[in-house]
């Protein structure tokens, strides 16, 4: 307003005060619109893509975006160059740290230097045991290309997992294709998986991995709290809540416990020869 | 205005100062300032480029020699508005920065530290050289409104709203961590200053500058037109000053009787000291109201 003395003020009908008010209204309106635009942009662009994982200890995404000042100190102190600071134009909110497990996973440093470096608390220092980090959750996402699901023994994701046999186990399952091998299915357990992404990184498939680490929100379904699980109820109550079940014998399995359908070789009924060769589970196919 | 128009044949802005003090003498403060800007940038880049980790991070928050935390108070203010209370490192870091600029003048950040100043100075220089005039200049108060609304937006969205577009932090982060499309935003500021509004960004819009100018309202270090009796109205200081409106009250005794520039938007850049052939200006404190 300093230059008001210089200019002839009195246009007809516009007192200085009114002109001042009009100016203020214009400026404030413009600034308000701009802020609104920025605010809306910030809101709608804040969805994190599925491949971008936050460093260990990161607050829930909303709180993280409020706390992280985009300084990159976490990036600098990560000894494995895992973390990147998002540049404008990337799908990750500009300036915030993230990593892509398929490129460089988190090595789960024991002293968690990235968390120690963060001055704002966007990475929470109450995380002192890296095993408790939940950067994401691994999911065996493609059952069609995973070599173990094809009945082969790859197991690489299982073997590289720093929390092997807890975060990821190999679940043995009958292989109906060969009928004489087991399939060892990599199975992730959310209680232990830190989301470090070493499994995804090391998956031997040439392009995309069959096991991927996703943000927990994407990886995990909600619990079906409204369902009561019979076996848990039974254990809690010490007995079945709906009384004893009638057990009907299954033909050919007469001397088995109820529900046990396992058949030893040479035991039980001989299956009828399949109508056409090449069909049916035991088709004689050999790998 | 009469002085400038009658001396139509004047060669270049600052020519008289160069003739009087020599080129170096007429660029003292400018050189110091560029050294400061580039030196600070070099400290930040020494790590990623040469592995010499004196300073880590960026202007938003940094750690010097693994000891001294510094945090941008405007970013921290956004963060607080968004509803988080940062760790004490960030709070102490912001405290140190605030204390420093309270003493030397908030907008010293703008002229001596901010990397965007190099961009907007370049635009202003080119504009003078090309003799570009006109354009649509927003009110200088826009920045304060923007500042207020940006803190509101941070509060409403629960995120550091301004940081989604802030060209200043994007430029600095880009230089250190890699640019992406941020060049576009920085280029936009340059073209805006060059073609649309003289000193449009720093002088009228940047909410960060507004924040620092509020911070510097009571700053100790100030420029004074102490030798104002010698002024011959060449207007060179007005031409180079990024916030020319701050000079008039002190130089021309408009609304104040002492020669100290108290306006919080003076960036203490010292360009007026350099460019004045009559040595009218000097750097001093806000309490030194003497004339010489
Ligand atoms: S835990 Fe270690 S490897 Fe993982 S992000 Fe942090 S510093 Fe990097
Ligand atoms: S150190 Fe903290 S504030 Fe800085 S970029 Fe990393 S998470 Fe954000
Ligand atoms: S992400 Fe993979 S490697 Fe890392 S803990 Fe989880 S299962 Fe293991
Ligand atoms: S006004 Fe903004 S962009 Fe300009 S120098 Fe100051 S902080 Fe930097
Ligand atoms: S103060 Fe110096 S530069 Fe400014 S108008 Fe007077 S003589 Fe010119």
Coordinates of C-alpha atoms and ligand atoms in Angstrom, one line a residue:
Chain A
X1 CA 0.0 0.0 0.0
X2 CA 3.1 2.2 0.3
X3 CA 2.7 3.7 -3.2
X4 CA -0.8 4.9 -2.6
X5 CA 0.4 8.4 -2.1
X6 CA 1.9 8.6 -5.5
X7 CA -1.2 7.8 -7.5
X8 CA -4.2 9.9 -7.9
X9 CA -6.6 8.0 -5.8
X10 CA -10.0 9.5 -6.4
X11 CA -11.6 7.9 -9.4
X12 CA -15.2 9.0 -9.3
X13 CA -17.2 6.8 -6.9
X14 CA -14.2 4.8 -5.5
X15 CA -13.1 6.0 -2.1
X16 CA -9.6 4.9 -1.1
X17 CA -11.2 2.6 1.5
X18 CA -13.5 1.0 -1.0
X19 CA -10.7 0.6 -3.5
X20 CA -8.6 -1.0 -0.7
X21 CA -11.4 -3.4 0.2
X22 CA -11.9 -4.3 -3.5
X23 CA -8.2 -5.0 -3.9
X24 CA -8.0 -7.1 -0.8
X25 CA -11.0 -9.1 -1.9
X26 CA -9.5 -9.7 -5.3
X27 CA -6.1 -10.8 -3.9
X28 CA -7.6 -12.9 -1.1
X29 CA -10.0 -14.5 -3.6
X30 CA -7.2 -15.3 -6.0
X31 CA -5.0 -16.7 -3.2
X32 CA -7.9 -18.7 -1.9
X33 CA -8.7 -20.3 -5.3
X34 CA -5.0 -21.1 -5.8
X35 CA -4.8 -22.8 -2.4
X36 CA -8.0 -24.7 -3.1
X37 CA -6.5 -25.9 -6.3
X38 CA -3.3 -26.9 -4.5
X39 CA -5.2 -28.6 -1.7
X40 CA -7.4 -30.6 -4.1
X41 CA -4.3 -31.6 -6.1
X42 CA -2.6 -32.7 -3.0
X43 CA -5.6 -34.7 -1.9
X44 CA -6.2 -36.5 -5.2
X45 CA -2.6 -37.2 -6.1
X46 CA -1.7 -38.7 -2.7
X47 CA -2.6 -42.3 -3.6
X48 CA 0.6 -44.4 -3.4
X49 CA 1.1 -46.8 -6.3
X50 CA 1.2 -50.5 -5.4
X51 CA 4.9 -50.9 -6.2
X52 CA 6.0 -48.0 -4.0
X53 CA 6.8 -49.0 -0.5
X54 CA 7.6 -46.6 2.4
X55 CA 10.7 -47.0 4.5
X56 CA 10.5 -49.0 7.7
X57 CA 8.7 -47.3 10.6
X58 CA 6.7 -45.0 8.2
X59 CA 3.6 -43.7 9.8
X60 CA 0.2 -44.6 8.2
X61 CA 0.2 -42.9 4.8
X62 CA -2.0 -39.9 5.8
X63 CA 0.1 -39.1 8.9
X64 CA 3.3 -39.7 6.9
X65 CA 2.3 -37.1 4.4
X66 CA 1.7 -34.7 7.2
X67 CA 5.0 -35.3 8.9
X68 CA 7.6 -35.9 6.2
X69 CA 9.3 -32.7 5.2
X70 CA 10.9 -34.4 2.1
X71 CA 14.5 -33.8 3.3
X72 CA 15.9 -37.1 2.1
X73 CA 17.9 -37.7 5.2
X74 CA 16.5 -41.2 5.4
X75 CA 17.6 -41.7 1.8
X76 CA 21.1 -40.6 2.6
X77 CA 21.6 -42.8 5.6
X78 CA 20.4 -46.0 3.9
X79 CA 23.6 -47.9 3.2
X80 CA 22.1 -50.0 0.4
X81 CA 20.7 -47.1 -1.7
X82 CA 17.3 -48.7 -1.2
X83 CA 15.4 -45.5 -0.7
X84 CA 14.7 -43.0 -3.4
X85 CA 13.2 -39.5 -3.1
X86 CA 10.3 -39.2 -5.5
X87 CA 10.8 -36.6 -8.2
X88 CA 8.0 -34.6 -9.8
X89 CA 6.3 -36.6 -12.4
X90 CA 6.7 -39.9 -10.6
X91 CA 3.5 -41.5 -9.2
X92 CA 4.7 -41.2 -5.7
X93 CA 4.0 -37.9 -3.9
X94 CA 6.9 -35.5 -4.8
X95 CA 9.8 -35.5 -2.6
X96 CA 8.8 -38.4 -0.3
X97 CA 11.0 -41.4 0.2
X98 CA 10.0 -44.8 -1.2
X99 CA 11.5 -48.0 -2.5
X100 CA 10.7 -50.4 -5.2
X101 CA 11.3 -54.0 -4.0
X102 CA 12.0 -55.5 -7.4
X103 CA 14.8 -52.9 -7.9
X104 CA 16.5 -52.7 -4.5
X105 CA 14.8 -54.3 -1.5
X106 CA 15.3 -53.3 2.1
X107 CA 18.1 -55.2 3.7
X108 CA 16.5 -54.9 7.2
X109 CA 19.5 -53.2 8.9
X110 CA 19.5 -54.1 12.5
X111 CA 20.2 -50.5 13.6
X112 CA 17.6 -49.1 11.1
X113 CA 19.6 -46.0 10.1
X114 CA 16.9 -44.6 7.9
X115 CA 14.6 -44.4 11.0
X116 CA 17.3 -42.9 13.1
X117 CA 18.0 -40.2 10.5
X118 CA 14.4 -38.9 10.2
X119 CA 14.2 -35.6 12.0
X120 CA 10.4 -35.3 11.9
X121 CA 9.1 -38.7 13.1
X122 CA 7.6 -39.5 9.8
X123 CA 9.6 -42.6 10.4
X124 CA 8.7 -43.6 13.9
X125 CA 11.6 -44.3 16.3
X126 CA 9.5 -46.5 18.4
X127 CA 10.4 -49.1 15.8
X128 CA 13.6 -50.5 17.2
X129 CA 13.2 -54.1 16.1
X130 CA 13.4 -54.3 12.3
X131 CA 11.5 -57.6 12.5
X132 CA 8.5 -55.6 13.5
X133 CA 8.6 -53.4 10.4
X134 CA 5.6 -53.6 8.2
X135 CA 6.7 -51.9 5.0
X136 CA 4.3 -54.0 3.1
X137 CA 3.1 -57.6 2.8
X138 CA 4.4 -60.2 0.4
X139 CA 1.8 -61.9 -1.6
X140 CA 2.3 -64.9 -3.9
X141 CA 0.4 -63.1 -6.5
X142 CA 0.7 -65.3 -9.6
X143 CA -0.1 -69.0 -9.2
X144 CA 0.3 -69.6 -12.9
X145 CA 3.9 -68.6 -13.3
X146 CA 5.4 -69.3 -9.8
X147 CA 7.7 -72.3 -10.4
X148 CA 6.8 -73.9 -7.1
X149 CA 3.2 -73.8 -8.1
X150 CA 4.1 -75.6 -11.2
X151 CA 5.5 -78.4 -9.1
X152 CA 9.1 -77.5 -9.6
X153 CA 11.6 -76.8 -6.8
X154 CA 12.6 -73.1 -7.0
X155 CA 12.1 -72.0 -3.4
X156 CA 14.3 -68.9 -4.0
X157 CA 11.9 -66.5 -2.4
X158 CA 11.7 -68.7 0.6
X159 CA 15.4 -69.1 0.9
X160 CA 16.3 -65.4 0.7
X161 CA 13.7 -64.3 3.3
X162 CA 15.5 -62.9 6.3
X163 CA 12.6 -64.2 8.4
X164 CA 12.6 -67.6 6.8
X165 CA 10.2 -70.2 8.1
X166 CA 8.2 -67.6 9.9
X167 CA 7.4 -64.9 7.4
X168 CA 7.4 -67.4 4.6
X169 CA 7.0 -71.2 4.7
X170 CA 6.7 -73.9 2.1
X171 CA 3.4 -75.6 2.5
X172 CA 3.4 -79.1 1.2
X173 CA 0.5 -80.0 -1.1
X174 CA -0.4 -83.0 -3.2
X175 CA 0.6 -82.6 -6.8
X176 CA -2.3 -83.9 -8.8
X177 CA -0.4 -83.5 -12.1
X178 CA 2.4 -86.0 -11.3
X179 CA 0.6 -87.6 -8.5
X180 CA 3.9 -88.6 -6.9
X181 CA 5.5 -85.3 -6.1
X182 CA 4.6 -82.7 -3.6
X183 CA 4.1 -79.0 -4.5
X184 CA 5.8 -76.8 -2.0
X185 CA 3.8 -73.6 -2.0
X186 CA 5.5 -70.4 -0.8
X187 CA 3.1 -69.1 1.8
X188 CA 3.5 -65.7 3.5
X189 CA 2.4 -65.1 7.1
X190 CA 1.4 -61.5 7.9
X191 CA 2.4 -61.9 11.5
X192 CA 6.1 -62.0 10.5
X193 CA 6.5 -60.6 7.0
X194 CA 8.3 -57.2 7.3
X195 CA 7.7 -56.3 3.6
X196 CA 11.4 -56.0 3.0
X197 CA 10.9 -57.2 -0.5
X198 CA 13.9 -59.6 -0.8
X199 CA 11.6 -62.3 -2.0
X200 CA 10.2 -60.1 -4.8
X201 CA 13.7 -59.0 -5.7
X202 CA 15.0 -62.5 -6.0
X203 CA 12.1 -64.1 -7.7
X204 CA 13.7 -65.9 -10.7
X205 CA 11.1 -65.1 -13.2
X206 CA 12.6 -62.9 -15.9
X207 CA 10.3 -59.9 -15.8
X208 CA 7.7 -59.4 -13.1
X209 CA 8.0 -61.5 -10.0
X210 CA 5.3 -64.0 -9.0
X211 CA 5.7 -62.9 -5.4
X212 CA 5.2 -59.2 -4.8
X213 CA 5.3 -57.0 -1.8
X214 CA 2.3 -54.7 -1.7
X215 CA 1.3 -52.0 0.7
X216 CA -0.5 -53.8 3.5
X217 CA -3.7 -52.1 2.7
X218 CA -3.7 -53.6 -0.8
X219 CA -2.4 -57.0 0.2
X220 CA -4.7 -57.9 3.1
X221 CA -8.4 -58.4 3.1
X222 CA -10.4 -57.3 6.1
X223 CA -11.1 -59.9 8.7
X224 CA -14.6 -61.5 8.6
X225 CA -15.3 -60.8 12.2
X226 CA -19.0 -61.7 11.9
X227 CA -18.1 -65.3 11.1
X228 CA -17.5 -67.6 14.0
X229 CA -15.1 -70.3 13.2
X230 CA -16.4 -73.7 14.4
X231 CA -13.0 -75.0 15.3
X232 CA -12.1 -72.0 17.4
X233 CA -15.5 -72.1 19.2
X234 CA -15.1 -75.8 19.8
X235 CA -11.8 -75.3 21.4
X236 CA -13.0 -72.4 23.5
X237 CA -16.0 -74.3 24.7
X238 CA -14.2 -77.6 25.1
X239 CA -16.9 -79.2 22.9
X240 CA -18.8 -78.7 19.7
X241 CA -21.5 -76.1 20.1
X242 CA -23.9 -78.0 17.9
X243 CA -23.5 -81.4 19.5
X244 CA -22.0 -84.6 18.0
X245 CA -22.1 -84.9 14.3
X246 CA -23.4 -88.1 12.7
X247 CA -20.5 -89.7 10.9
X248 CA -21.6 -91.4 7.7
X249 CA -19.2 -94.0 6.4
X250 CA -17.5 -93.3 3.0
X251 CA -17.3 -96.3 0.8
X252 CA -13.8 -97.7 0.6
X253 CA -12.7 -95.7 3.6
X254 CA -14.4 -97.6 6.3
X255 CA -11.5 -98.1 8.6
X256 CA -10.5 -94.4 8.4
X257 CA -11.2 -91.6 10.8
X258 CA -14.0 -89.3 9.7
X259 CA -12.8 -86.8 7.2
X260 CA -9.5 -88.6 6.5
X261 CA -9.4 -89.4 2.8
X262 CA -5.8 -90.3 2.5
X263 CA -5.1 -93.5 0.7
X264 CA -1.9 -95.5 0.9
X265 CA -0.6 -97.0 -2.3
X266 CA -2.1 -100.4 -2.8
X267 CA -4.9 -99.7 -0.3
X268 CA -8.5 -98.8 -0.9
X269 CA -10.5 -99.1 -4.0
X270 CA -8.8 -99.4 -7.3
X271 CA -9.9 -96.4 -9.4
X272 CA -11.6 -97.2 -12.6
X273 CA -9.5 -96.8 -15.6
X274 CA -10.2 -93.4 -17.1
X275 CA -12.5 -93.6 -20.1
X276 CA -10.0 -91.8 -22.4
X277 CA -6.3 -91.9 -21.9
X278 CA -4.8 -88.5 -21.1
X279 CA -7.6 -87.3 -19.0
X280 CA -8.2 -87.5 -15.3
X281 CA -5.8 -86.6 -12.6
X282 CA -3.5 -89.6 -12.9
X283 CA -3.1 -89.4 -16.6
X284 CA 0.3 -90.9 -16.8
X285 CA 1.8 -87.6 -17.6
X286 CA 5.5 -87.3 -16.8
X287 CA 7.5 -84.1 -16.5
Chain B
X1 CA 10.2 9.8 -12.5
X2 CA 11.4 13.0 -14.1
X3 CA 15.1 12.3 -13.3
X4 CA 15.0 9.1 -15.2
X5 CA 13.3 10.4 -18.2
X6 CA 15.4 13.5 -18.6
X7 CA 18.6 11.4 -18.5
X8 CA 17.5 9.4 -21.5
X9 CA 21.0 8.9 -22.8
X10 CA 22.2 7.1 -19.6
X11 CA 24.2 4.0 -20.6
X12 CA 23.6 1.2 -18.2
X13 CA 22.3 0.8 -14.7
X14 CA 25.2 1.1 -12.3
X15 CA 27.5 2.6 -14.9
X16 CA 28.3 5.6 -12.7
X17 CA 29.0 3.3 -9.8
X18 CA 31.4 1.2 -11.9
X19 CA 33.1 4.4 -13.1
X20 CA 33.5 5.6 -9.5
X21 CA 34.3 2.4 -7.6
X22 CA 35.6 0.1 -10.3
X23 CA 33.7 -3.0 -11.5
X24 CA 34.7 -5.0 -8.4
X25 CA 33.7 -2.2 -6.1
X26 CA 30.3 -1.9 -7.8
X27 CA 29.7 -5.7 -7.5
X28 CA 31.0 -6.3 -4.0
X29 CA 27.7 -7.4 -2.4
X30 CA 26.5 -9.2 -5.5
X31 CA 29.7 -11.3 -5.6
X32 CA 29.5 -12.1 -1.9
X33 CA 25.9 -13.1 -2.4
X34 CA 26.5 -15.4 -5.3
X35 CA 29.4 -16.9 -3.4
X36 CA 27.0 -17.5 -0.5
X37 CA 24.3 -19.0 -2.7
X38 CA 26.6 -21.2 -4.7
X39 CA 28.7 -22.1 -1.6
X40 CA 25.7 -23.3 0.3
X41 CA 24.6 -25.3 -2.7
X42 CA 28.1 -26.7 -3.1
X43 CA 28.0 -27.9 0.6
X44 CA 24.8 -29.8 -0.2
X45 CA 26.2 -31.2 -3.4
X46 CA 29.7 -32.2 -2.0
X47 CA 28.2 -35.3 -0.5
X48 CA 26.2 -36.8 -3.4
X49 CA 28.8 -35.7 -6.0
X50 CA 32.1 -36.2 -4.3
X51 CA 31.3 -38.2 -1.2
X52 CA 32.3 -35.3 1.2
X53 CA 29.4 -35.4 3.6
X54 CA 29.5 -32.0 5.3
X55 CA 25.8 -31.4 4.9
X56 CA 23.1 -34.0 4.4
X57 CA 19.6 -33.5 3.3
X58 CA 18.3 -30.3 1.7
X59 CA 17.0 -26.9 2.7
X60 CA 13.8 -28.5 4.0
X61 CA 15.8 -30.2 6.7
X62 CA 19.5 -31.0 6.9
X63 CA 22.1 -32.2 9.2
X64 CA 25.5 -30.5 9.1
X65 CA 28.6 -32.5 10.2
X66 CA 26.3 -35.0 11.8
X67 CA 25.7 -32.5 14.5
X68 CA 23.8 -29.4 13.6
X69 CA 20.2 -29.9 12.6
X70 CA 18.5 -27.2 10.5
X71 CA 14.9 -27.2 9.4
X72 CA 12.9 -24.8 7.3
X73 CA 10.5 -23.1 9.7
X74 CA 7.9 -22.7 6.9
X75 CA 7.9 -26.4 6.2
X76 CA 7.7 -27.1 9.9
X77 CA 4.8 -24.7 10.2
X78 CA 3.0 -26.6 7.4
X79 CA 3.7 -29.8 9.2
X80 CA 2.3 -28.4 12.4
X81 CA -0.7 -27.1 10.6
X82 CA -1.2 -30.6 9.1
X83 CA -1.4 -31.9 12.6
X84 CA 1.9 -33.5 13.6
X85 CA 4.4 -32.7 16.2
X86 CA 7.8 -33.5 14.8
X87 CA 10.7 -34.8 16.8
X88 CA 12.9 -32.4 18.7
X89 CA 15.6 -32.5 16.0
X90 CA 13.3 -30.8 13.6
X91 CA 12.0 -28.4 16.2
X92 CA 15.5 -27.4 17.3
X93 CA 16.6 -27.1 13.7
X94 CA 13.7 -24.7 13.0
X95 CA 14.5 -22.8 16.2
X96 CA 18.1 -22.2 15.1
X97 CA 17.0 -21.0 11.7
X98 CA 14.3 -18.7 13.1
X99 CA 16.8 -17.2 15.6
X100 CA 19.3 -16.6 12.8
X101 CA 16.8 -14.8 10.5
X102 CA 15.2 -12.9 13.3
X103 CA 18.6 -11.3 13.7
X104 CA 19.8 -10.8 10.2
X105 CA 16.5 -10.3 8.5
X106 CA 14.1 -13.0 7.3
X107 CA 14.5 -12.3 3.6
X108 CA 18.3 -12.7 3.9
X109 CA 17.2 -16.3 3.2
X110 CA 15.8 -15.1 -0.1
X111 CA 18.8 -13.2 -1.3
X112 CA 21.6 -15.2 0.2
X113 CA 20.4 -18.8 0.4
X114 CA 17.4 -19.6 -1.7
X115 CA 18.4 -21.2 -5.0
X116 CA 15.4 -19.7 -6.7
X117 CA 16.9 -16.3 -6.3
X118 CA 19.4 -17.2 -9.0
X119 CA 16.5 -18.0 -11.3
X120 CA 14.5 -14.9 -10.6
X121 CA 17.5 -12.6 -10.6
X122 CA 18.4 -14.0 -14.0
X123 CA 14.9 -13.3 -15.2
X124 CA 15.0 -9.8 -13.8
X125 CA 18.4 -9.1 -15.4
X126 CA 17.2 -10.4 -18.8
X127 CA 14.1 -8.3 -18.5
X128 CA 16.2 -5.2 -18.0
X129 CA 18.5 -6.1 -20.8
X130 CA 15.7 -6.7 -23.2
X131 CA 13.8 -3.7 -22.0
X132 CA 10.7 -5.7 -21.5
X133 CA 7.9 -3.6 -19.9
X134 CA 4.4 -4.2 -18.8
X135 CA 2.7 -7.4 -17.9
X136 CA 0.1 -8.1 -15.3
X137 CA 1.6 -7.8 -11.8
X138 CA -0.4 -9.2 -8.9
X139 CA -0.6 -7.2 -5.7
X140 CA 2.4 -7.6 -3.4
X141 CA 0.0 -8.7 -0.6
X142 CA -0.9 -11.8 -2.5
X143 CA 1.9 -13.7 -0.9
X144 CA 0.6 -13.1 2.6
X145 CA -2.8 -14.3 1.6
X146 CA -1.3 -17.3 -0.1
X147 CA 0.8 -18.0 3.0
X148 CA -2.3 -18.0 5.2
X149 CA -4.3 -20.1 2.8
X150 CA -1.5 -22.6 2.4
X151 CA -1.3 -23.2 6.1
X152 CA -5.1 -23.5 6.0
X153 CA -4.8 -26.0 3.1
X154 CA -2.3 -28.0 5.1
X155 CA -4.7 -28.1 8.0
X156 CA -7.6 -29.0 5.8
X157 CA -5.8 -31.7 3.8
X158 CA -3.6 -33.0 6.6
X159 CA -0.6 -32.9 4.3
X160 CA 2.1 -30.4 3.4
X161 CA -0.1 -28.9 0.7
X162 CA 2.3 -26.3 -0.6
X163 CA 5.1 -28.9 -0.9
X164 CA 3.1 -30.5 -3.8
X165 CA 3.9 -27.5 -5.9
X166 CA 6.5 -25.5 -4.1
X167 CA 9.0 -24.5 -6.8
X168 CA 11.6 -23.4 -4.2
X169 CA 12.0 -26.7 -2.4
X170 CA 11.5 -28.6 -5.7
X171 CA 14.4 -26.7 -7.2
X172 CA 16.7 -27.4 -4.3
X173 CA 15.7 -31.0 -3.9
X174 CA 15.9 -31.4 -7.7
X175 CA 19.5 -30.2 -7.7
X176 CA 20.5 -32.6 -5.0
X177 CA 18.3 -35.6 -5.5
X178 CA 17.3 -35.4 -9.2
X179 CA 14.8 -33.4 -11.0
X180 CA 12.0 -35.2 -12.8
X181 CA 9.6 -32.8 -14.2
X182 CA 10.4 -30.1 -11.6
X183 CA 12.4 -28.3 -14.3
X184 CA 9.0 -27.4 -15.8
X185 CA 7.9 -25.6 -12.6
X186 CA 11.2 -23.8 -12.3
X187 CA 11.1 -22.8 -15.9
X188 CA 7.6 -21.6 -15.4
X189 CA 8.7 -19.2 -12.6
X190 CA 11.5 -17.9 -14.9
X191 CA 9.2 -17.2 -17.8
X192 CA 6.6 -15.7 -15.5
X193 CA 9.1 -13.3 -14.1
X194 CA 10.5 -12.6 -17.5
X195 CA 7.4 -12.2 -19.5
X196 CA 4.5 -11.5 -17.2
X197 CA 5.4 -9.8 -14.0
X198 CA 8.6 -8.0 -13.0
X199 CA 9.8 -9.8 -9.9
X200 CA 6.5 -11.5 -10.0
X201 CA 7.4 -14.6 -8.1
X202 CA 9.6 -13.4 -5.2
X203 CA 8.1 -10.0 -4.9
X204 CA 4.4 -11.0 -5.1
X205 CA 3.6 -14.7 -4.8
X206 CA 6.1 -16.8 -3.0
X207 CA 4.5 -17.7 0.4
X208 CA 7.9 -18.9 1.5
X209 CA 9.3 -15.4 1.0
X210 CA 6.3 -14.1 2.8
X211 CA 7.0 -16.3 5.7
X212 CA 10.6 -15.1 5.9
X213 CA 9.6 -11.5 5.5
X214 CA 7.3 -11.8 8.5
X215 CA 10.1 -13.4 10.4
X216 CA 12.4 -10.5 9.5
X217 CA 9.9 -7.8 10.7
X218 CA 12.1 -6.9 13.6
X219 CA 15.5 -7.8 12.2
X220 CA 18.6 -6.2 13.6
X221 CA 20.6 -5.9 10.4
X222 CA 19.3 -3.3 8.0
X223 CA 20.3 -1.2 5.1
X224 CA 20.3 2.5 5.6
X225 CA 20.2 5.3 3.0
X226 CA 22.6 7.1 5.4
X227 CA 24.1 9.4 2.9
X228 CA 20.8 10.2 1.3
X229 CA 21.6 13.9 0.9
X230 CA 24.0 13.0 -1.9
X231 CA 21.3 11.2 -3.9
X232 CA 21.0 12.6 -7.5
X233 CA 17.9 10.7 -8.3
X234 CA 19.5 8.5 -10.9
X235 CA 17.0 5.7 -10.0
X236 CA 19.5 2.9 -10.4
X237 CA 18.8 1.5 -6.9
X238 CA 15.1 1.3 -7.7
X239 CA 15.9 -0.5 -10.9
X240 CA 18.0 -3.2 -9.3
X241 CA 16.1 -3.6 -6.0
X242 CA 14.0 -6.7 -6.0
X243 CA 11.5 -4.9 -3.7
X244 CA 11.9 -1.3 -4.9
X245 CA 9.0 -0.1 -2.8
X246 CA 11.1 -0.5 0.3
X247 CA 13.6 2.2 -0.6
X248 CA 11.3 5.2 -0.9
X249 CA 10.4 5.8 2.7
X250 CA 14.1 5.7 3.8
X251 CA 15.6 7.6 0.8
X252 CA 12.9 10.1 0.3
X253 CA 11.8 10.5 3.8
X254 CA 8.3 9.4 2.8
X255 CA 6.4 8.7 6.0
X256 CA 9.5 8.3 8.2
X257 CA 12.2 10.7 9.2
X258 CA 15.2 8.4 9.5
X259 CA 17.1 6.8 6.6
X260 CA 16.9 3.1 7.8
X261 CA 15.0 0.7 5.5
X262 CA 12.7 -0.9 8.0
X263 CA 10.4 -2.6 5.5
X264 CA 10.4 -6.4 6.2
X265 CA 10.6 -7.1 2.5
X266 CA 14.0 -5.6 2.1
X267 CA 16.1 -8.7 1.4
X268 CA 19.4 -7.2 2.6
X269 CA 20.9 -8.2 -0.7
X270 CA 23.0 -5.0 -0.8
X271 CA 22.5 -4.5 -4.5
X272 CA 21.6 -0.8 -3.9
X273 CA 24.9 -0.3 -2.0
X274 CA 26.7 -1.7 -5.0
X275 CA 24.9 0.2 -7.7
X276 CA 24.7 3.6 -6.2
X277 CA 27.4 5.9 -7.6
X278 CA 26.9 8.3 -4.7
X279 CA 27.5 5.8 -2.0
X280 CA 24.2 6.6 -0.4
X281 CA 23.6 3.2 1.2
X282 CA 25.4 1.2 3.9
X283 CA 24.6 -1.8 5.9
X284 CA 24.0 -1.2 9.6
X285 CA 21.5 -2.0 12.4
X286 CA 18.0 -0.9 12.8
X287 CA 19.0 1.3 15.7
X288 CA 21.6 3.3 13.8
X289 CA 19.5 6.1 12.5
X290 CA 22.4 8.5 11.9
X291 CA 23.0 10.2 8.6
X292 CA 26.3 11.1 7.2
Ligands
LIG1 S1 16.4 -50.7 7.1 FE1 18.4 -50.4 6.1 S2 18.2 -51.1 4.0 FE2 16.1 -50.9 4.9 S3 15.5 -48.9 4.2 FE3 16.4 -48.7 6.2 S4 18.5 -48.2 5.9 FE4 17.7 -49.0 4.0
LIG2 S1 14.0 -38.4 6.8 FE1 11.9 -38.3 7.4 S2 11.2 -36.3 6.8 FE2 13.1 -36.7 5.7 S3 12.4 -37.5 3.8 FE3 12.8 -39.2 5.1 S4 10.8 -39.7 6.0 FE4 10.7 -37.6 5.2
LIG3 S1 8.9 -59.4 2.1 FE1 9.4 -61.5 1.5 S2 11.5 -61.6 2.1 FE2 10.7 -59.8 3.2 S3 10.0 -60.6 5.1 FE3 8.2 -60.7 3.7 S4 8.3 -62.7 2.9 FE4 10.3 -62.4 3.8
LIG4 S1 10.7 -15.1 -2.4 FE1 10.7 -17.3 -2.4 S2 11.7 -17.9 -4.2 FE2 12.1 -15.8 -3.9 S3 14.1 -15.8 -2.9 FE3 12.5 -15.8 -1.3 S4 12.0 -17.9 -0.8 FE4 13.2 -17.9 -2.7
LIG5 S1 20.3 6.4 -3.9 FE1 22.0 6.2 -5.3 S2 21.3 4.7 -6.8 FE2 19.5 5.3 -5.7 S3 18.7 7.0 -6.9 FE3 20.0 8.0 -5.4 S4 22.0 8.2 -6.4 FE4 20.8 6.7 -7.6

